[in-house]
Coordinates of C-alpha atoms in Angstrom, one line a residue:
M77 CA -64.7 102.4 71.7
R78 CA -61.1 103.3 72.8
E79 CA -61.4 100.7 74.5
L80 CA -61.8 98.4 72.2
V81 CA -58.9 99.4 69.5
D82 CA -56.5 99.4 72.6
L83 CA -57.5 96.1 73.3
M84 CA -56.8 95.6 69.4
K85 CA -53.6 97.5 69.4
L86 CA -52.3 95.5 73.1
L87 CA -52.8 92.4 71.1
A88 CA -50.7 93.6 68.0
D89 CA -48.0 94.4 69.8
D90 CA -45.2 91.4 70.3
K91 CA -43.6 93.7 73.1
Q92 CA -46.4 93.1 75.3
P93 CA -46.1 91.0 78.5
R94 CA -47.5 87.8 77.3
D95 CA -50.0 87.7 79.5
V96 CA -51.5 90.9 78.0
R97 CA -51.7 89.5 74.5
I98 CA -53.6 86.6 76.3
A99 CA -55.9 88.0 77.8
C100 CA -57.1 91.1 74.9
A101 CA -57.1 87.5 72.5
D102 CA -59.9 86.2 75.7
A103 CA -61.3 89.2 75.9
L104 CA -62.0 90.2 72.7
R105 CA -64.6 88.1 72.0
E106 CA -66.9 89.6 73.5
Y107 CA -67.1 91.6 70.4
K108 CA -68.3 90.1 67.6
Q109 CA -67.5 92.4 64.5
S110 CA -65.1 92.1 61.7
D111 CA -62.7 94.5 62.8
V112 CA -62.0 92.3 66.1
A113 CA -61.9 88.6 63.9
Q114 CA -59.3 90.4 61.4
S115 CA -57.3 91.2 64.5
L116 CA -57.4 87.4 66.4
I117 CA -56.7 86.0 62.6
R118 CA -53.6 87.7 62.3
V119 CA -52.3 87.0 65.3
L120 CA -52.7 83.1 64.8
S121 CA -49.3 82.6 63.3
D122 CA -47.9 84.6 66.8
R123 CA -44.5 83.5 67.4
D124 CA -46.4 83.2 71.5
F125 CA -48.3 79.2 71.2
G126 CA -49.9 80.6 73.6
V127 CA -51.5 83.9 71.8
A128 CA -52.0 82.1 68.6
W129 CA -54.6 79.2 70.9
Q130 CA -56.3 81.9 72.6
A131 CA -56.6 84.2 69.1
R132 CA -57.9 80.1 67.7
R133 CA -60.5 79.5 71.0
S134 CA -61.0 83.0 71.2
L135 CA -62.5 83.2 66.8
N136 CA -63.5 79.3 68.3
L137 CA -66.0 80.9 71.0
M138 CA -67.6 84.0 68.6
T139 CA -68.7 81.8 64.8
A140 CA -68.9 78.5 67.0
N141 CA -66.2 77.5 64.1
D142 CA -62.9 76.2 63.5
F143 CA -60.9 76.4 61.2
R144 CA -57.2 76.2 63.1
Y145 CA -54.9 78.6 63.0
D146 CA -55.2 78.5 58.9
Q147 CA -55.7 82.0 58.5
T148 CA -56.7 82.2 55.2
A149 CA -59.5 80.0 55.9
W150 CA -60.5 82.3 58.6
L151 CA -60.5 85.4 56.0
K152 CA -62.5 83.2 53.2
Y153 CA -65.1 82.1 56.0
L154 CA -65.4 86.1 57.5
T155 CA -65.7 87.8 54.3
G156 CA -68.1 84.5 52.7
T157 CA -70.5 84.1 55.5
E158 CA -73.2 86.9 56.1
K159 CA -73.9 86.2 59.5
P160 CA -70.2 85.0 60.5
F161 CA -71.3 85.0 64.4
A162 CA -72.5 82.5 66.7

């Protein structure tokens, strides 16, 4: 679980290199958990489009849904669905 926490911290840290953050967003899709999805949702509005795009793609692969970059819609889906992960 330590690795998971590290991945989420690196993703959230905008001082990290772009490629590191993108790789974290990609790797996190393997963890179909609410806290992971929330960390991906938080970076959907990131100023680096590559990071935001990978977060969206990971959320799409985790849930089989696509609410684009709409953080509110993603959170509503995540909290309002009994089994949000595909």
